[in-house]
Amino acid sequence: MIRRAKISEIPDILRLTKACAPQMIKMGICQWNEHYPTKTAFEKDIAREELFVLEIANNLAGIVVMSTFMDEEYRPIRWLTSNENNMYIHRLAVHPEYQGKGYAQQLMDFAENQAKQIGFTSIRLDTFSQNKRNQRFYEHRGYHRLGDIYFPKQSEHPFYCYELVL
């Protein structure tokens, strides 16, 4: 079941992201660290009702943020659609115990279906340039790579911006 996250679930959400980080590092993806993702970011996501959780047998298995807020870092990108009426996906994560079972696909299906139902023009996101698996994941779903942005507190490597026109 996918539903909105509750503020009381912040400790579980942080445990999930902390469990994902070492798995990513093992794969050479040094993207999440002590600077990201933060408790404050998740608190803001919940306050804006933009953080969703995937619950499997009463366990928090995955998360996704579906936002209408465009980060400043995205401004220089030449998007396929105008900068209005877009959904932004952030912090998609599946706990390592649940990875490889299609749950990331399920979270993205949910986000894309919500965006279509609400009437968004497109979905935008970024993924780490060193994360080839994520790049293939989004490209297979029809997302187009458009440009690079940087988050220096996370990595010296760029993040690739993608957009799916709905």
CSV table of N, CA and C in Angstrom, one decimal:
chain,number,residue,atom,x,y,z
A,1,MET,N,0.8,-1.2,0.0
A,1,MET,CA,0.0,0.0,0.0
A,1,MET,C,0.9,1.3,0.0
A,2,ILE,N,0.6,2.2,-0.9
A,2,ILE,CA,1.3,3.5,-0.9
A,2,ILE,C,0.3,4.5,-0.3
A,3,ARG,N,0.9,5.3,0.6
A,3,ARG,CA,0.1,6.3,1.3
A,3,ARG,C,1.0,7.5,1.7
A,4,ARG,N,0.4,8.6,2.2
A,4,ARG,CA,1.1,9.7,2.7
A,4,ARG,C,1.9,9.3,4.0
A,5,ALA,N,3.1,9.8,4.1
A,5,ALA,CA,3.9,9.6,5.3
A,5,ALA,C,3.3,10.4,6.4
A,6,LYS,N,3.6,9.9,7.6
A,6,LYS,CA,3.2,10.6,8.9
A,6,LYS,C,4.5,11.1,9.6
A,7,ILE,N,4.4,12.2,10.3
A,7,ILE,CA,5.5,12.7,11.0
A,7,ILE,C,6.1,11.7,12.0
A,8,SER,N,5.3,10.9,12.5
A,8,SER,CA,5.8,9.9,13.5
A,8,SER,C,6.6,8.8,12.8
A,9,GLU,N,6.6,8.8,11.5
A,9,GLU,CA,7.4,7.8,10.8
A,9,GLU,C,8.8,8.3,10.4
A,10,ILE,N,9.2,9.5,10.8
A,10,ILE,CA,10.5,10.0,10.4
A,10,ILE,C,11.6,9.1,10.9
A,11,PRO,N,11.6,8.6,12.1
A,11,PRO,CA,12.7,7.6,12.4
A,11,PRO,C,12.8,6.4,11.5
A,12,ASP,N,11.7,5.9,11.1
A,12,ASP,CA,11.7,4.7,10.2
A,12,ASP,C,12.2,5.1,8.8
A,13,ILE,N,11.8,6.3,8.4
A,13,ILE,CA,12.2,6.8,7.1
A,13,ILE,C,13.7,7.0,7.1
A,14,LEU,N,14.3,7.6,8.1
A,14,LEU,CA,15.7,7.8,8.2
A,14,LEU,C,16.4,6.5,8.3
A,15,ARG,N,15.9,5.5,9.0
A,15,ARG,CA,16.5,4.1,9.0
A,15,ARG,C,16.6,3.6,7.6
A,16,LEU,N,15.5,3.7,6.9
A,16,LEU,CA,15.5,3.3,5.5
A,16,LEU,C,16.6,3.9,4.6
A,17,THR,N,16.7,5.2,4.7
A,17,THR,CA,17.7,5.9,3.9
A,17,THR,C,19.1,5.6,4.4
A,18,LYS,N,19.3,5.4,5.7
A,18,LYS,CA,20.6,5.0,6.2
A,18,LYS,C,21.0,3.6,5.8
A,19,ALA,N,20.0,2.7,5.6
A,19,ALA,CA,20.2,1.4,5.2
A,19,ALA,C,20.6,1.4,3.7
A,20,CYS,N,20.0,2.3,2.9
A,20,CYS,CA,20.3,2.4,1.5
A,20,CYS,C,21.7,2.9,1.2
A,21,ALA,N,22.2,3.8,2.0
A,21,ALA,CA,23.5,4.5,1.7
A,21,ALA,C,24.6,3.5,1.5
A,22,PRO,N,24.8,2.5,2.5
A,22,PRO,CA,25.9,1.6,2.3
A,22,PRO,C,25.8,0.7,1.1
A,23,GLN,N,24.6,0.3,0.8
A,23,GLN,CA,24.3,-0.5,-0.4
A,23,GLN,C,24.7,0.3,-1.7
A,24,MET,N,24.4,1.6,-1.7
A,24,MET,CA,24.8,2.4,-2.8
A,24,MET,C,26.3,2.5,-2.9
A,25,ILE,N,27.0,2.7,-1.8
A,25,ILE,CA,28.4,2.9,-1.7
A,25,ILE,C,29.1,1.6,-2.2
A,26,LYS,N,28.6,0.4,-1.9
A,26,LYS,CA,29.1,-0.9,-2.4
A,26,LYS,C,29.1,-0.9,-3.9
A,27,MET,N,28.1,-0.2,-4.5
A,27,MET,CA,27.9,-0.2,-5.9
A,27,MET,C,28.7,0.9,-6.6
A,28,GLY,N,29.5,1.7,-5.8
A,28,GLY,CA,30.2,2.8,-6.3
A,28,GLY,C,29.4,4.1,-6.5
A,29,ILE,N,28.3,4.1,-5.8
A,29,ILE,CA,27.4,5.3,-5.9
A,29,ILE,C,27.5,6.0,-4.6
A,30,CYS,N,28.4,7.0,-4.5
A,30,CYS,CA,28.6,7.8,-3.3
A,30,CYS,C,27.7,9.0,-3.4
A,31,GLN,N,26.5,8.9,-3.2
A,31,GLN,CA,25.5,9.9,-3.4
A,31,GLN,C,24.9,10.4,-2.1
A,32,TRP,N,24.5,9.5,-1.2
A,32,TRP,CA,23.9,9.9,0.0
A,32,TRP,C,24.9,9.8,1.1
A,33,ASN,N,24.9,10.9,2.0
A,33,ASN,CA,25.9,11.0,3.0
A,33,ASN,C,25.3,11.7,4.2
A,34,GLU,N,26.2,12.2,5.1
A,34,GLU,CA,25.7,12.9,6.3
A,34,GLU,C,25.0,14.2,6.0
A,35,HIS,N,25.1,14.7,4.8
A,35,HIS,CA,24.4,15.9,4.4
A,35,HIS,C,23.1,15.7,3.7
A,36,TYR,N,22.8,14.5,3.2
A,36,TYR,CA,21.6,14.2,2.4
A,36,TYR,C,21.3,12.7,2.5
A,37,PRO,N,20.0,12.4,2.6
A,37,PRO,CA,18.9,13.2,2.9
A,37,PRO,C,18.8,13.5,4.4
A,38,THR,N,18.2,14.6,4.7
A,38,THR,CA,18.1,15.0,6.1
A,38,THR,C,16.7,14.9,6.7
A,39,LYS,N,16.7,14.8,8.0
A,39,LYS,CA,15.5,14.8,8.8
A,39,LYS,C,14.6,16.0,8.5
A,40,THR,N,15.3,17.2,8.4
A,40,THR,CA,14.6,18.4,8.1
A,40,THR,C,13.9,18.4,6.7
A,41,ALA,N,14.6,17.8,5.7
A,41,ALA,CA,14.0,17.7,4.4
A,41,ALA,C,12.7,16.8,4.4
A,42,PHE,N,12.8,15.7,5.2
A,42,PHE,CA,11.6,14.8,5.3
A,42,PHE,C,10.5,15.5,6.1
A,43,GLU,N,10.8,16.3,7.1
A,43,GLU,CA,9.8,17.0,7.8
A,43,GLU,C,9.1,18.0,6.9
A,44,LYS,N,9.9,18.7,6.1
A,44,LYS,CA,9.2,19.6,5.1
A,44,LYS,C,8.4,18.9,4.1
A,45,ASP,N,8.9,17.7,3.6
A,45,ASP,CA,8.1,16.9,2.7
A,45,ASP,C,6.7,16.5,3.3
A,46,ILE,N,6.8,16.1,4.5
A,46,ILE,CA,5.5,15.7,5.2
A,46,ILE,C,4.6,16.9,5.4
A,47,ALA,N,5.2,18.0,5.9
A,47,ALA,CA,4.4,19.2,6.1
A,47,ALA,C,3.7,19.6,4.8
A,48,ARG,N,4.3,19.5,3.7
A,48,ARG,CA,3.7,19.8,2.4
A,48,ARG,C,2.9,18.7,1.8
A,49,GLU,N,2.8,17.6,2.5
A,49,GLU,CA,2.0,16.4,2.1
A,49,GLU,C,2.5,15.8,0.8
A,50,GLU,N,3.9,15.8,0.7
A,50,GLU,CA,4.5,15.3,-0.6
A,50,GLU,C,5.3,14.0,-0.4
A,51,LEU,N,5.4,13.5,0.8
A,51,LEU,CA,6.2,12.3,1.0
A,51,LEU,C,5.2,11.1,1.1
A,52,PHE,N,5.5,10.1,0.3
A,52,PHE,CA,4.7,8.9,0.3
A,52,PHE,C,5.5,7.7,0.7
A,53,VAL,N,4.9,6.8,1.4
A,53,VAL,CA,5.6,5.6,1.8
A,53,VAL,C,4.9,4.3,1.2
A,54,LEU,N,5.7,3.3,0.9
A,54,LEU,CA,5.3,2.0,0.5
A,54,LEU,C,5.4,1.1,1.7
A,55,GLU,N,4.2,0.6,2.1
A,55,GLU,CA,4.2,-0.3,3.3
A,55,GLU,C,3.9,-1.7,2.8
A,56,ILE,N,4.7,-2.6,3.3
A,56,ILE,CA,4.6,-4.0,3.0
A,56,ILE,C,4.5,-4.8,4.3
A,57,ALA,N,3.4,-5.5,4.5
A,57,ALA,CA,3.3,-6.3,5.8
A,57,ALA,C,3.6,-5.4,7.0
A,58,ASN,N,3.1,-4.2,7.1
A,58,ASN,CA,3.3,-3.3,8.2
A,58,ASN,C,4.8,-2.8,8.3
A,59,ASN,N,5.6,-3.0,7.3
A,59,ASN,CA,7.0,-2.5,7.3
A,59,ASN,C,7.1,-1.4,6.2
A,60,LEU,N,7.9,-0.4,6.6
A,60,LEU,CA,8.2,0.7,5.6
A,60,LEU,C,9.2,0.1,4.6
A,61,ALA,N,8.8,-0.1,3.4
A,61,ALA,CA,9.7,-0.7,2.4
A,61,ALA,C,10.2,0.3,1.4
A,62,GLY,N,9.6,1.5,1.2
A,62,GLY,CA,10.0,2.4,0.2
A,62,GLY,C,9.4,3.8,0.4
A,63,ILE,N,10.0,4.8,-0.2
A,63,ILE,CA,9.5,6.2,-0.1
A,63,ILE,C,9.7,6.8,-1.5
A,64,VAL,N,8.9,7.9,-1.7
A,64,VAL,CA,9.1,8.8,-2.8
A,64,VAL,C,8.5,10.1,-2.5
A,65,VAL,N,9.1,11.2,-2.9
A,65,VAL,CA,8.6,12.5,-2.7
A,65,VAL,C,8.1,13.0,-4.1
A,66,MET,N,6.8,13.5,-4.1
A,66,MET,CA,6.2,14.0,-5.3
A,66,MET,C,5.9,15.5,-5.0
A,67,SER,N,6.7,16.3,-5.5
A,67,SER,CA,6.6,17.8,-5.2
A,67,SER,C,6.2,18.6,-6.4
A,68,THR,N,5.7,19.8,-6.0
A,68,THR,CA,5.4,20.8,-7.1
A,68,THR,C,6.5,21.9,-7.0
A,69,PHE,N,7.4,21.8,-6.1
A,69,PHE,CA,8.4,22.9,-5.9
A,69,PHE,C,9.6,22.6,-6.8
A,70,MET,N,10.0,23.6,-7.6
A,70,MET,CA,11.2,23.5,-8.4
A,70,MET,C,12.4,24.0,-7.7
A,71,ASP,N,13.4,23.2,-7.5
A,71,ASP,CA,14.7,23.6,-6.8
A,71,ASP,C,15.4,24.6,-7.7
A,72,GLU,N,16.1,25.5,-7.1
A,72,GLU,CA,16.9,26.5,-7.9
A,72,GLU,C,17.9,25.9,-8.8
A,73,GLU,N,18.5,24.8,-8.4
A,73,GLU,CA,19.5,24.1,-9.2
A,73,GLU,C,18.9,23.7,-10.6
A,74,TYR,N,17.6,23.5,-10.7
A,74,TYR,CA,16.9,23.1,-11.9
A,74,TYR,C,16.7,24.2,-12.9
A,75,ARG,N,16.8,25.5,-12.5
A,75,ARG,CA,16.5,26.6,-13.4
A,75,ARG,C,17.3,26.6,-14.7
A,76,PRO,N,18.6,26.3,-14.7
A,76,PRO,CA,19.4,26.4,-16.0
A,76,PRO,C,19.0,25.4,-17.0
A,77,ILE,N,18.3,24.3,-16.6
A,77,ILE,CA,18.0,23.2,-17.5
A,77,ILE,C,17.0,23.6,-18.6
A,78,ARG,N,17.3,23.2,-19.8
A,78,ARG,CA,16.3,23.5,-20.9
A,78,ARG,C,15.3,22.3,-20.9
A,79,TRP,N,14.3,22.5,-20.2
A,79,TRP,CA,13.2,21.5,-20.0
A,79,TRP,C,12.4,21.4,-21.3
A,80,LEU,N,11.7,20.3,-21.5
A,80,LEU,CA,10.9,20.1,-22.6
A,80,LEU,C,9.6,20.8,-22.6
A,81,THR,N,9.2,21.1,-21.3
A,81,THR,CA,7.9,21.9,-21.1
A,81,THR,C,8.2,23.1,-20.3
A,82,SER,N,7.2,24.0,-20.3
A,82,SER,CA,7.4,25.3,-19.5
A,82,SER,C,7.5,25.0,-18.0
A,83,ASN,N,8.0,25.9,-17.3
A,83,ASN,CA,8.2,25.8,-15.8
A,83,ASN,C,7.0,26.1,-15.0
A,84,GLU,N,5.9,25.4,-15.4
A,84,GLU,CA,4.7,25.5,-14.6
A,84,GLU,C,3.9,24.2,-14.8
A,85,ASN,N,3.2,23.8,-13.8
A,85,ASN,CA,2.4,22.6,-13.8
A,85,ASN,C,3.2,21.3,-14.0
A,86,ASN,N,4.4,21.3,-13.2
A,86,ASN,CA,5.2,20.1,-13.3
A,86,ASN,C,5.3,19.4,-11.9
A,87,MET,N,5.5,18.1,-11.9
A,87,MET,CA,5.7,17.4,-10.7
A,87,MET,C,7.2,17.0,-10.7
A,88,TYR,N,7.8,17.1,-9.5
A,88,TYR,CA,9.2,16.8,-9.3
A,88,TYR,C,9.3,15.6,-8.3
A,89,ILE,N,10.1,14.6,-8.8
A,89,ILE,CA,10.3,13.4,-8.0
A,89,ILE,C,11.6,13.5,-7.3
A,90,HIS,N,11.6,13.2,-6.0
A,90,HIS,CA,12.9,13.3,-5.2
A,90,HIS,C,12.9,12.1,-4.2
A,91,ARG,N,14.1,11.7,-3.8
A,91,ARG,CA,14.3,10.8,-2.7
A,91,ARG,C,13.5,9.4,-2.9
A,92,LEU,N,13.5,8.9,-4.1
A,92,LEU,CA,12.9,7.6,-4.3
A,92,LEU,C,13.9,6.6,-3.7
A,93,ALA,N,13.4,5.7,-2.8
A,93,ALA,CA,14.3,4.8,-2.2
A,93,ALA,C,13.5,3.5,-1.8
A,94,VAL,N,14.1,2.4,-1.9
A,94,VAL,CA,13.5,1.1,-1.4
A,94,VAL,C,14.6,0.5,-0.5
A,95,HIS,N,14.1,0.1,0.6
A,95,HIS,CA,15.0,-0.6,1.6
A,95,HIS,C,15.7,-1.8,1.0
A,96,PRO,N,16.9,-2.0,1.3
A,96,PRO,CA,17.7,-3.1,0.6
A,96,PRO,C,17.0,-4.5,0.8
A,97,GLU,N,16.3,-4.7,1.9
A,97,GLU,CA,15.6,-6.0,2.0
A,97,GLU,C,14.5,-6.2,1.0
A,98,TYR,N,14.0,-5.1,0.4
A,98,TYR,CA,12.9,-5.2,-0.5
A,98,TYR,C,13.3,-4.9,-2.0
A,99,GLN,N,14.6,-4.6,-2.2
A,99,GLN,CA,15.1,-4.2,-3.5
A,99,GLN,C,15.0,-5.5,-4.5
A,100,GLY,N,14.9,-5.2,-5.8
A,100,GLY,CA,14.9,-6.2,-6.8
A,100,GLY,C,13.5,-6.9,-6.9
A,101,LYS,N,12.5,-6.4,-6.3
A,101,LYS,CA,11.2,-7.0,-6.3
A,101,LYS,C,10.1,-6.1,-7.1
A,102,GLY,N,10.6,-5.1,-7.7
A,102,GLY,CA,9.7,-4.2,-8.5
A,102,GLY,C,9.0,-3.1,-7.7
A,103,TYR,N,9.5,-2.9,-6.5
A,103,TYR,CA,8.8,-1.8,-5.7
A,103,TYR,C,9.2,-0.4,-6.1
A,104,ALA,N,10.3,-0.2,-6.7
A,104,ALA,CA,10.7,1.1,-7.2
A,104,ALA,C,9.7,1.4,-8.4
A,105,GLN,N,9.5,0.4,-9.2
A,105,GLN,CA,8.6,0.5,-10.4
A,105,GLN,C,7.2,0.8,-9.8
A,106,GLN,N,6.8,0.2,-8.8
A,106,GLN,CA,5.5,0.4,-8.2
A,106,GLN,C,5.3,1.9,-7.7
A,107,LEU,N,6.4,2.4,-7.0
A,107,LEU,CA,6.4,3.8,-6.5
A,107,LEU,C,6.3,4.7,-7.7
A,108,MET,N,7.1,4.5,-8.8
A,108,MET,CA,7.1,5.4,-9.9
A,108,MET,C,5.7,5.3,-10.7
A,109,ASP,N,5.1,4.1,-10.8
A,109,ASP,CA,3.8,3.9,-11.4
A,109,ASP,C,2.8,4.8,-10.6
A,110,PHE,N,2.9,4.7,-9.3
A,110,PHE,CA,2.0,5.5,-8.5
A,110,PHE,C,2.2,7.0,-8.7
A,111,ALA,N,3.4,7.5,-8.7
A,111,ALA,CA,3.7,8.9,-9.0
A,111,ALA,C,3.2,9.3,-10.3
A,112,GLU,N,3.5,8.6,-11.3
A,112,GLU,CA,3.1,8.9,-12.7
A,112,GLU,C,1.6,8.9,-12.9
A,113,ASN,N,0.9,8.0,-12.3
A,113,ASN,CA,-0.5,7.9,-12.3
A,113,ASN,C,-1.1,9.1,-11.6
A,114,GLN,N,-0.6,9.5,-10.4
A,114,GLN,CA,-1.0,10.7,-9.7
A,114,GLN,C,-0.9,11.9,-10.5
A,115,ALA,N,0.3,12.0,-11.1
A,115,ALA,CA,0.6,13.2,-12.0
A,115,ALA,C,-0.4,13.4,-13.1
A,116,LYS,N,-0.7,12.2,-13.8
A,116,LYS,CA,-1.7,12.3,-14.9
A,116,LYS,C,-3.1,12.6,-14.4
A,117,GLN,N,-3.5,12.0,-13.2
A,117,GLN,CA,-4.8,12.3,-12.7
A,117,GLN,C,-5.0,13.8,-12.3
A,118,ILE,N,-3.9,14.3,-11.7
A,118,ILE,CA,-4.0,15.7,-11.3
A,118,ILE,C,-3.9,16.7,-12.5
A,119,GLY,N,-3.3,16.2,-13.6
A,119,GLY,CA,-3.2,17.0,-14.8
A,119,GLY,C,-1.9,17.7,-15.0
A,120,PHE,N,-0.8,17.2,-14.4
A,120,PHE,CA,0.5,17.8,-14.6
A,120,PHE,C,0.9,17.7,-16.0
A,121,THR,N,1.7,18.6,-16.5
A,121,THR,CA,2.3,18.6,-17.9
A,121,THR,C,3.4,17.6,-18.0
A,122,SER,N,4.2,17.5,-16.9
A,122,SER,CA,5.4,16.6,-17.0
A,122,SER,C,5.8,16.2,-15.6
A,123,ILE,N,6.7,15.2,-15.6
A,123,ILE,CA,7.4,14.8,-14.3
A,123,ILE,C,8.9,15.1,-14.6
A,124,ARG,N,9.5,15.7,-13.6
A,124,ARG,CA,11.0,16.0,-13.7
A,124,ARG,C,11.7,15.4,-12.5
A,125,LEU,N,12.9,15.0,-12.7
A,125,LEU,CA,13.7,14.4,-11.6
A,125,LEU,C,15.2,14.5,-12.0
A,126,ASP,N,16.0,14.2,-11.0
A,126,ASP,CA,17.4,14.0,-11.3
A,126,ASP,C,17.9,12.7,-10.7
A,127,THR,N,19.0,12.2,-11.3
A,127,THR,CA,19.6,11.0,-10.7
A,127,THR,C,21.1,11.2,-10.9
A,128,PHE,N,21.8,10.6,-10.0
A,128,PHE,CA,23.3,10.7,-9.9
A,128,PHE,C,24.0,10.1,-11.1
A,129,SER,N,24.9,10.9,-11.6
A,129,SER,CA,25.6,10.5,-12.9
A,129,SER,C,26.3,9.1,-12.7
A,130,GLN,N,26.7,8.8,-11.5
A,130,GLN,CA,27.4,7.5,-11.3
A,130,GLN,C,26.5,6.3,-11.1
A,131,ASN,N,25.2,6.6,-11.1
A,131,ASN,CA,24.2,5.6,-10.9
A,131,ASN,C,23.6,5.1,-12.2
A,132,LYS,N,24.3,4.3,-12.9
A,132,LYS,CA,23.9,3.8,-14.2
A,132,LYS,C,22.6,3.0,-14.2
A,133,ARG,N,22.4,2.3,-13.1
A,133,ARG,CA,21.1,1.5,-12.9
A,133,ARG,C,19.9,2.4,-12.9
A,134,ASN,N,20.0,3.5,-12.2
A,134,ASN,CA,18.9,4.5,-12.2
A,134,ASN,C,18.7,5.1,-13.5
A,135,GLN,N,19.8,5.4,-14.2
A,135,GLN,CA,19.6,6.1,-15.5
A,135,GLN,C,18.9,5.1,-16.5
A,136,ARG,N,19.2,3.8,-16.5
A,136,ARG,CA,18.5,2.9,-17.3
A,136,ARG,C,17.1,2.8,-16.9
A,137,PHE,N,16.8,2.8,-15.6
A,137,PHE,CA,15.5,2.7,-15.0
A,137,PHE,C,14.6,3.8,-15.5
A,138,TYR,N,15.1,5.0,-15.5
A,138,TYR,CA,14.2,6.2,-15.9
A,138,TYR,C,14.1,6.2,-17.4
A,139,GLU,N,15.2,5.9,-18.1
A,139,GLU,CA,15.1,5.9,-19.6
A,139,GLU,C,14.2,4.9,-20.1
A,140,HIS,N,14.2,3.7,-19.5
A,140,HIS,CA,13.3,2.6,-19.9
A,140,HIS,C,11.8,3.1,-19.7
A,141,ARG,N,11.6,4.0,-18.7
A,141,ARG,CA,10.2,4.5,-18.5
A,141,ARG,C,9.8,5.6,-19.4
A,142,GLY,N,10.8,6.0,-20.3
A,142,GLY,CA,10.5,7.1,-21.2
A,142,GLY,C,11.0,8.5,-20.9
A,143,TYR,N,11.7,8.6,-19.8
A,143,TYR,CA,12.3,9.9,-19.4
A,143,TYR,C,13.4,10.3,-20.3
A,144,HIS,N,13.6,11.6,-20.6
A,144,HIS,CA,14.6,12.1,-21.5
A,144,HIS,C,15.6,12.9,-20.6
A,145,ARG,N,16.9,12.5,-20.9
A,145,ARG,CA,18.0,13.2,-20.2
A,145,ARG,C,18.2,14.6,-20.8
A,146,LEU,N,18.3,15.6,-20.0
A,146,LEU,CA,18.3,17.0,-20.6
A,146,LEU,C,19.5,17.8,-20.2
A,147,GLY,N,20.1,17.5,-19.1
A,147,GLY,CA,21.3,18.4,-18.7
A,147,GLY,C,21.8,17.9,-17.3
A,148,ASP,N,22.8,18.6,-16.9
A,148,ASP,CA,23.5,18.3,-15.6
A,148,ASP,C,23.4,19.4,-14.6
A,149,ILE,N,23.3,19.0,-13.3
A,149,ILE,CA,23.3,19.9,-12.2
A,149,ILE,C,24.3,19.4,-11.2
A,150,TYR,N,24.6,20.2,-10.2
A,150,TYR,CA,25.6,19.8,-9.2
A,150,TYR,C,25.0,20.1,-7.8
A,151,PHE,N,25.3,19.2,-6.9
A,151,PHE,CA,25.0,19.3,-5.5
A,151,PHE,C,26.3,19.1,-4.7
A,152,PRO,N,27.2,20.1,-4.6
A,152,PRO,CA,28.5,19.9,-4.0
A,152,PRO,C,28.6,19.2,-2.7
A,153,LYS,N,27.6,19.3,-1.8
A,153,LYS,CA,27.6,18.7,-0.5
A,153,LYS,C,27.4,17.2,-0.7
A,154,GLN,N,26.9,16.7,-1.8
A,154,GLN,CA,26.7,15.3,-2.0
A,154,GLN,C,27.8,14.7,-2.8
A,155,SER,N,28.3,15.4,-3.9
A,155,SER,CA,29.3,14.8,-4.7
A,155,SER,C,29.9,15.8,-5.6
A,156,GLU,N,31.1,15.5,-6.1
A,156,GLU,CA,31.8,16.4,-7.1
A,156,GLU,C,31.3,16.0,-8.5
A,157,HIS,N,30.6,14.9,-8.6
A,157,HIS,CA,30.1,14.4,-9.9
A,157,HIS,C,28.7,15.1,-10.1
A,158,PRO,N,28.3,15.2,-11.4
A,158,PRO,CA,27.0,15.8,-11.7
A,158,PRO,C,25.8,14.9,-11.4
A,159,PHE,N,24.7,15.5,-11.4
A,159,PHE,CA,23.4,14.8,-11.4
A,159,PHE,C,22.7,15.1,-12.7
A,160,TYR,N,22.1,14.0,-13.3
A,160,TYR,CA,21.5,14.2,-14.6
A,160,TYR,C,20.0,14.5,-14.4
A,161,CYS,N,19.5,15.5,-15.1
A,161,CYS,CA,18.1,15.9,-15.1
A,161,CYS,C,17.3,15.1,-16.2
A,162,TYR,N,16.2,14.7,-15.8
A,162,TYR,CA,15.3,13.9,-16.7
A,162,TYR,C,13.9,14.5,-16.7
A,163,GLU,N,13.2,14.4,-17.8
A,163,GLU,CA,11.8,14.8,-17.8
A,163,GLU,C,11.0,13.8,-18.6
A,164,LEU,N,9.7,13.6,-18.2
A,164,LEU,CA,8.8,12.8,-18.9
A,164,LEU,C,7.6,13.6,-19.2
A,165,VAL,N,7.3,13.9,-20.4
A,165,VAL,CA,6.1,14.7,-20.8
A,165,VAL,C,4.9,13.7,-20.7
A,166,LEU,N,3.8,14.2,-20.0
A,166,LEU,CA,2.6,13.3,-19.8
A,166,LEU,C,1.6,13.6,-20.9
